[in-house]
mmCIF file of C-alpha atoms and ligand atoms in Angstrom:
data_model
loop_
_atom_site.group_PDB
_atom_site.id
_atom_site.type_symbol
_atom_site.label_atom_id
_atom_site.label_comp_id
_atom_site.label_asym_id
_atom_site.label_seq_id
_atom_site.Cartn_x
_atom_site.Cartn_y
_atom_site.Cartn_z
ATOM 1 C CA MET A 17 10.196 -49.132 -9.363
ATOM 2 C CA MET A 18 11.459 -47.737 -6.164
ATOM 3 C CA THR A 19 14.821 -49.094 -5.074
ATOM 4 C CA ARG A 20 15.827 -50.012 -1.345
ATOM 5 C CA ARG A 21 17.378 -46.703 -0.800
ATOM 6 C CA GLN A 22 14.821 -44.517 -2.315
ATOM 7 C CA ALA A 23 12.026 -46.425 -0.535
ATOM 8 C CA LEU A 24 14.003 -45.939 3.029
ATOM 9 C CA LYS A 25 14.459 -42.287 1.896
ATOM 10 C CA LYS A 26 10.855 -41.663 1.595
ATOM 11 C CA THR A 27 9.914 -43.472 4.773
ATOM 12 C CA ALA A 28 12.601 -41.150 6.672
ATOM 13 C CA LEU A 29 11.119 -37.753 4.830
ATOM 14 C CA ALA A 30 7.465 -38.864 5.635
ATOM 15 C CA THR A 31 8.587 -39.590 9.682
ATOM 16 C CA VAL A 32 10.375 -36.133 9.294
ATOM 17 C CA ALA A 33 7.192 -34.709 8.112
ATOM 18 C CA CYS A 34 5.030 -36.219 10.647
ATOM 19 C CA ALA A 35 7.146 -35.286 13.294
ATOM 20 C CA ALA A 36 7.340 -31.662 12.462
ATOM 21 C CA ALA A 37 3.641 -31.848 11.859
ATOM 22 C CA SER A 38 3.272 -33.205 15.599
ATOM 23 C CA THR A 39 5.664 -30.672 16.619
ATOM 24 C CA LEU A 40 3.523 -28.127 15.370
ATOM 25 C CA ARG A 41 0.505 -29.078 16.793
ATOM 26 C CA THR A 42 1.972 -29.126 20.061
ATOM 27 C CA ALA A 43 3.625 -25.904 19.483
ATOM 28 C CA ILE A 44 0.194 -24.262 18.678
ATOM 29 C CA ALA A 45 -2.734 -26.144 20.201
ATOM 30 C CA GLN A 46 -2.096 -29.513 21.928
ATOM 31 C CA PRO A 47 -1.700 -29.769 25.820
ATOM 32 C CA ALA A 48 1.211 -31.039 27.182
ATOM 33 C CA PRO A 49 1.695 -32.775 30.638
ATOM 34 C CA ALA A 50 2.833 -30.477 33.208
ATOM 35 C CA ALA A 51 5.560 -33.136 34.075
ATOM 36 C CA THR A 52 7.175 -32.794 30.715
ATOM 37 C CA ILE A 53 7.325 -29.165 30.836
ATOM 38 C CA PRO A 54 11.721 -28.754 30.920
ATOM 39 C CA ALA A 55 13.531 -26.624 33.504
ATOM 40 C CA ALA A 56 12.874 -22.737 32.896
ATOM 41 C CA GLN A 57 16.384 -21.897 31.176
ATOM 42 C CA THR A 58 16.079 -24.214 28.501
ATOM 43 C CA GLY A 59 12.694 -24.540 27.518
ATOM 44 C CA PRO A 60 9.851 -25.326 27.223
ATOM 45 C CA PHE A 61 9.362 -24.028 23.752
ATOM 46 C CA THR A 62 11.374 -26.145 21.132
ATOM 47 C CA LEU A 63 12.348 -25.164 17.439
ATOM 48 C CA PRO A 64 10.124 -27.540 15.013
ATOM 49 C CA PRO A 65 12.203 -29.023 12.397
ATOM 50 C CA LEU A 66 11.482 -27.787 8.916
ATOM 51 C CA PRO A 67 9.106 -29.938 7.250
ATOM 52 C CA TYR A 68 11.241 -30.442 4.296
ATOM 53 C CA ALA A 69 14.598 -30.214 3.279
ATOM 54 C CA TYR A 70 16.305 -26.689 3.184
ATOM 55 C CA ASP A 71 16.677 -26.790 -0.849
ATOM 56 C CA ALA A 72 13.030 -28.171 -1.169
ATOM 57 C CA LEU A 73 11.713 -24.498 -2.263
ATOM 58 C CA GLU A 74 14.543 -24.087 -4.752
ATOM 59 C CA PRO A 75 14.605 -22.166 -6.831
ATOM 60 C CA HIS A 76 11.854 -20.067 -5.557
ATOM 61 C CA ILE A 77 13.206 -19.817 -2.161
ATOM 62 C CA ASP A 78 17.120 -20.455 -2.059
ATOM 63 C CA ALA A 79 18.435 -23.198 0.733
ATOM 64 C CA GLN A 80 20.674 -20.790 2.240
ATOM 65 C CA THR A 81 17.647 -18.195 2.974
ATOM 66 C CA MET A 82 15.593 -21.077 4.443
ATOM 67 C CA ARG A 83 18.646 -22.227 6.500
ATOM 68 C CA ILE A 84 19.328 -18.698 8.332
ATOM 69 C CA HIS A 85 15.407 -18.158 8.177
ATOM 70 C CA HIS A 86 14.590 -21.209 10.147
ATOM 71 C CA ASP A 87 17.895 -21.974 11.972
ATOM 72 C CA LYS A 88 18.737 -18.748 13.062
ATOM 73 C CA HIS A 89 15.687 -16.080 13.055
ATOM 74 C CA HIS A 90 12.771 -18.784 14.046
ATOM 75 C CA ALA A 91 15.057 -20.172 16.737
ATOM 76 C CA ALA A 92 15.970 -16.829 17.964
ATOM 77 C CA TYR A 93 12.180 -16.307 18.593
ATOM 78 C CA VAL A 94 11.973 -19.593 20.757
ATOM 79 C CA ALA A 95 15.208 -18.717 22.536
ATOM 80 C CA ASN A 96 14.077 -15.041 23.529
ATOM 81 C CA LEU A 97 10.120 -16.589 24.451
ATOM 82 C CA ASN A 98 11.880 -19.186 26.712
ATOM 83 C CA LYS A 99 13.967 -16.403 28.134
ATOM 84 C CA ALA A 100 11.398 -13.915 28.740
ATOM 85 C CA LEU A 101 9.285 -16.495 30.552
ATOM 86 C CA ALA A 102 12.078 -17.913 32.471
ATOM 87 C CA ASP A 103 10.825 -16.182 35.882
ATOM 88 C CA TRP A 104 7.184 -16.548 34.945
ATOM 89 C CA PRO A 105 6.321 -20.402 35.331
ATOM 90 C CA GLU A 106 2.604 -19.636 35.578
ATOM 91 C CA TYR A 107 2.516 -18.068 31.923
ATOM 92 C CA ARG A 108 5.109 -20.276 30.929
ATOM 93 C CA THR A 109 2.991 -23.532 31.986
ATOM 94 C CA ARG A 110 -0.180 -22.122 30.395
ATOM 95 C CA MET A 111 1.375 -20.894 27.290
ATOM 96 C CA TYR A 112 3.009 -24.043 26.640
ATOM 97 C CA SER A 113 0.229 -26.178 27.637
ATOM 98 C CA GLY A 114 -2.077 -25.235 24.411
ATOM 99 C CA TYR A 115 -2.893 -21.707 25.050
ATOM 100 C CA VAL A 116 -0.494 -19.816 22.666
ATOM 101 C CA GLU A 117 -3.276 -18.799 20.479
ATOM 102 C CA GLN A 118 -5.524 -17.774 23.896
ATOM 103 C CA THR A 119 -2.251 -15.600 24.678
ATOM 104 C CA LEU A 120 -1.741 -13.899 21.626
ATOM 105 C CA ARG A 121 -5.678 -12.709 21.395
ATOM 106 C CA ALA A 122 -5.276 -11.545 24.701
ATOM 107 C CA LEU A 123 -1.917 -9.994 25.334
ATOM 108 C CA ASP A 124 -3.090 -7.712 28.161
ATOM 109 C CA SER A 125 -3.493 -10.815 30.352
ATOM 110 C CA ILE A 126 0.242 -11.258 30.346
ATOM 111 C CA PRO A 127 2.351 -9.188 32.825
ATOM 112 C CA GLU A 128 3.507 -5.706 31.507
ATOM 113 C CA ASN A 129 7.234 -6.311 31.605
ATOM 114 C CA ILE A 130 7.113 -9.216 29.578
ATOM 115 C CA ARG A 131 4.000 -8.348 27.355
ATOM 116 C CA THR A 132 6.201 -7.026 24.289
ATOM 117 C CA ALA A 133 8.484 -9.902 24.568
ATOM 118 C CA VAL A 134 5.743 -12.129 24.382
ATOM 119 C CA ARG A 135 4.035 -10.497 21.734
ATOM 120 C CA ASN A 136 7.028 -10.123 19.452
ATOM 121 C CA ASN A 137 8.712 -13.914 20.219
ATOM 122 C CA LEU A 138 5.346 -16.307 20.878
ATOM 123 C CA GLY A 139 4.206 -14.387 17.872
ATOM 124 C CA GLY A 140 7.197 -14.594 15.995
ATOM 125 C CA HIS A 141 7.206 -18.275 16.983
ATOM 126 C CA TYR A 142 3.764 -18.877 16.265
ATOM 127 C CA ASN A 143 3.826 -17.280 12.618
ATOM 128 C CA HIS A 144 6.862 -19.142 11.441
ATOM 129 C CA SER A 145 5.598 -22.522 12.647
ATOM 130 C CA LEU A 146 2.724 -21.777 10.314
ATOM 131 C CA PHE A 147 4.572 -20.282 7.591
ATOM 132 C CA TRP A 148 6.847 -23.382 6.910
ATOM 133 C CA GLU A 149 3.463 -25.698 6.888
ATOM 134 C CA MET A 150 2.137 -23.174 4.489
ATOM 135 C CA MET A 151 4.882 -23.684 1.778
ATOM 136 C CA LYS A 152 6.080 -27.422 0.192
ATOM 137 C CA LYS A 153 8.092 -28.783 -2.585
ATOM 138 C CA ASP A 154 5.943 -28.502 -5.868
ATOM 139 C CA GLY A 155 3.411 -26.163 -4.440
ATOM 140 C CA GLY A 156 1.648 -23.665 -5.846
ATOM 141 C CA GLY A 157 -0.746 -24.098 -8.961
ATOM 142 C CA GLU A 158 -4.422 -23.699 -7.865
ATOM 143 C CA PRO A 159 -6.401 -24.737 -4.814
ATOM 144 C CA LYS A 160 -9.324 -27.379 -5.375
ATOM 145 C CA GLY A 161 -12.771 -28.074 -4.414
ATOM 146 C CA GLU A 162 -14.875 -26.261 -2.180
ATOM 147 C CA PHE A 163 -12.268 -24.031 -1.004
ATOM 148 C CA ALA A 164 -11.445 -23.085 -4.637
ATOM 149 C CA LYS A 165 -15.134 -22.041 -4.867
ATOM 150 C CA ALA A 166 -14.839 -19.708 -1.586
ATOM 151 C CA ILE A 167 -12.116 -18.018 -3.127
ATOM 152 C CA GLU A 168 -14.230 -17.570 -6.390
ATOM 153 C CA THR A 169 -17.191 -16.374 -4.394
ATOM 154 C CA SER A 170 -15.314 -13.788 -2.305
ATOM 155 C CA PHE A 171 -12.728 -12.563 -4.938
ATOM 156 C CA GLY A 172 -14.197 -13.450 -8.368
ATOM 157 C CA ASN A 173 -11.517 -15.729 -9.217
ATOM 158 C CA LEU A 174 -7.721 -17.112 -8.400
ATOM 159 C CA ALA A 175 -5.937 -14.218 -10.082
ATOM 160 C CA ASP A 176 -7.863 -11.522 -8.375
ATOM 161 C CA PHE A 177 -7.136 -13.063 -4.906
ATOM 162 C CA LYS A 178 -3.443 -13.420 -5.625
ATOM 163 C CA ALA A 179 -3.446 -9.606 -6.861
ATOM 164 C CA LYS A 180 -5.198 -8.534 -3.659
ATOM 165 C CA PHE A 181 -2.778 -10.362 -1.484
ATOM 166 C CA THR A 182 0.116 -9.352 -3.504
ATOM 167 C CA GLU A 183 -0.898 -5.919 -3.068
ATOM 168 C CA ALA A 184 -1.498 -6.084 0.669
ATOM 169 C CA ALA A 185 2.158 -7.943 0.993
ATOM 170 C CA MET A 186 3.885 -4.913 -0.951
ATOM 171 C CA LYS A 187 2.226 -2.216 1.079
ATOM 172 C CA VAL A 188 3.509 -3.541 4.385
ATOM 173 C CA PHE A 189 5.859 -0.625 5.238
ATOM 174 C CA GLY A 190 9.213 -2.157 6.887
ATOM 175 C CA SER A 191 8.648 -5.446 8.298
ATOM 176 C CA GLY A 192 5.512 -7.474 8.792
ATOM 177 C CA TRP A 193 2.881 -10.060 6.992
ATOM 178 C CA ALA A 194 0.137 -10.328 4.784
ATOM 179 C CA TRP A 195 -2.568 -12.555 5.898
ATOM 180 C CA PHE A 196 -5.489 -14.039 4.750
ATOM 181 C CA VAL A 197 -8.108 -14.898 6.827
ATOM 182 C CA LEU A 198 -11.564 -16.453 8.111
ATOM 183 C CA THR A 199 -13.504 -13.741 9.871
ATOM 184 C CA PRO A 200 -15.886 -14.470 12.727
ATOM 185 C CA ASP A 201 -18.930 -14.379 10.165
ATOM 186 C CA LYS A 202 -17.344 -16.684 7.933
ATOM 187 C CA LYS A 203 -15.752 -14.001 5.259
ATOM 188 C CA LEU A 204 -12.644 -14.748 3.543
ATOM 189 C CA THR A 205 -10.421 -11.297 3.717
ATOM 190 C CA ILE A 206 -6.861 -10.165 3.598
ATOM 191 C CA VAL A 207 -5.281 -7.945 5.833
ATOM 192 C CA SER A 208 -1.380 -6.915 6.796
ATOM 193 C CA ARG A 209 0.222 -6.572 10.002
ATOM 194 C CA PRO A 210 3.259 -4.943 11.387
ATOM 195 C CA ASN A 211 6.227 -6.588 12.868
ATOM 196 C CA GLN A 212 4.883 -10.203 14.294
ATOM 197 C CA ASP A 213 1.794 -9.551 14.663
ATOM 198 C CA SER A 214 -1.064 -11.446 13.139
ATOM 199 C CA PRO A 215 -4.713 -11.148 12.997
ATOM 200 C CA ILE A 216 -5.352 -12.931 16.013
ATOM 201 C CA THR A 217 -2.923 -10.632 17.916
ATOM 202 C CA GLY A 218 -4.974 -8.507 20.461
ATOM 203 C CA THR A 219 -6.466 -7.694 23.862
ATOM 204 C CA LEU A 220 -8.945 -9.445 26.142
ATOM 205 C CA GLU A 221 -11.415 -6.528 24.932
ATOM 206 C CA GLU A 222 -11.017 -7.477 21.303
ATOM 207 C CA ALA A 223 -10.770 -11.095 21.983
ATOM 208 C CA ARG A 224 -14.451 -11.011 23.480
ATOM 209 C CA ILE A 225 -16.097 -8.310 21.257
ATOM 210 C CA GLU A 226 -14.185 -7.543 17.993
ATOM 211 C CA HIS A 227 -12.725 -10.819 16.694
ATOM 212 C CA PRO A 228 -13.126 -13.570 18.818
ATOM 213 C CA ARG A 229 -12.730 -16.173 16.047
ATOM 214 C CA THR A 230 -10.825 -14.560 13.086
ATOM 215 C CA GLN A 231 -8.973 -17.630 11.784
ATOM 216 C CA ILE A 232 -5.304 -17.282 9.812
ATOM 217 C CA LEU A 233 -5.203 -19.647 6.734
ATOM 218 C CA LEU A 234 -2.392 -18.292 4.932
ATOM 219 C CA GLY A 235 0.452 -16.030 5.992
ATOM 220 C CA LEU A 236 3.385 -14.443 3.873
ATOM 221 C CA ASP A 237 6.379 -13.075 5.564
ATOM 222 C CA VAL A 238 7.791 -10.095 4.415
ATOM 223 C CA TRP A 239 10.194 -9.252 6.800
ATOM 224 C CA GLU A 240 13.703 -8.727 4.377
ATOM 225 C CA HIS A 241 15.170 -11.882 6.285
ATOM 226 C CA ALA A 242 12.746 -13.713 4.313
ATOM 227 C CA TYR A 243 14.158 -12.736 1.219
ATOM 228 C CA TYR A 244 16.747 -10.319 0.735
ATOM 229 C CA LEU A 245 19.516 -12.935 -0.081
ATOM 230 C CA LYS A 246 18.341 -14.137 -3.014
ATOM 231 C CA TYR A 247 16.008 -10.858 -3.946
ATOM 232 C CA GLN A 248 17.784 -7.766 -2.260
ATOM 233 C CA ASN A 249 15.108 -5.402 -2.422
ATOM 234 C CA LYS A 250 12.759 -6.692 -5.065
ATOM 235 C CA ARG A 251 9.871 -7.810 -2.798
ATOM 236 C CA ALA A 252 7.671 -8.045 -5.904
ATOM 237 C CA ASP A 253 9.841 -10.794 -7.278
ATOM 238 C CA TYR A 254 9.900 -12.855 -3.816
ATOM 239 C CA ILE A 255 6.139 -12.732 -3.811
ATOM 240 C CA ALA A 256 5.642 -13.882 -7.283
ATOM 241 C CA ALA A 257 7.875 -16.584 -6.640
ATOM 242 C CA TRP A 258 6.578 -17.609 -3.193
ATOM 243 C CA TRP A 259 3.168 -18.585 -5.154
ATOM 244 C CA ASN A 260 4.898 -21.364 -6.509
ATOM 245 C CA VAL A 261 5.251 -22.968 -3.235
ATOM 246 C CA VAL A 262 2.159 -22.341 -1.444
ATOM 247 C CA ASN A 263 0.751 -25.274 -0.196
ATOM 248 C CA TRP A 264 -2.958 -24.896 -1.059
ATOM 249 C CA ASP A 265 -3.679 -28.200 0.614
ATOM 250 C CA PHE A 266 -2.922 -27.273 3.773
ATOM 251 C CA VAL A 267 -4.481 -23.931 3.440
ATOM 252 C CA ALA A 268 -7.860 -25.800 2.347
ATOM 253 C CA GLU A 269 -7.556 -28.421 5.156
ATOM 254 C CA ARG A 270 -7.459 -25.328 7.510
ATOM 255 C CA TYR A 271 -10.453 -23.550 5.876
ATOM 256 C CA ALA A 272 -12.368 -26.842 5.779
ATOM 257 C CA LYS A 273 -11.676 -27.461 9.610
ATOM 258 C CA LEU A 274 -12.241 -23.654 10.674
ATOM 259 C CA LYS A 275 -15.104 -22.820 8.726
ATOM 260 C CA SER A 276 -17.964 -25.000 10.645
HETATM 261 MN MN1 LIG B 526 10.583 -14.636 9.194
#
């Protein structure tokens, strides 16, 4: 039986998880009323809380790495994004009001002198907000249902999918990400991108013609800051361990929503 203390703790954790999910939605997709947008220098973007404790992914990803990765690195992307947009209220409002993805898909619509800062820091904020949700305590295992069948159809089996994704992550030279995506013609594929780019990073022309609706299903951060404290130069060990914390339910939910 659950003690009162355990029950309270459980409720508190659920509340934190809900708040995190709702902050993510606000950061990524949900329109915000213009009146709530704070003054330029201090916002409007904020760091979403981790949806679990720092040590939730132990022993695969250590608490110290999670603390620095979230509290320092992700926080820096948010701070630098706000700083870059401080003198650009029109673009700030547009991005904060639910046009994050649209901005990343059409970066040439952003003034040239803040374009790189937006690419790196809005990209970093977006990628990390997703990345935290793509992992969970006691994750890993195998995906279920229709999504599992889709992986089998595209890759043969889960082991072959993981081998291909691992290979893409290993081949990233320097800092970057491996991505598992749903293409506009509803195919599942694996790509990698440097820095804080993702498969949705692009130009207006590309957004119109080439990849208007490419959607991210899963991403793996292979910047050294994501693993160096525990794994040093052994990126392969980090990737092997990371499979044990993948939140397949989150990925499958995205797939179900995006494929239609
Ligand atoms: Mn990172």
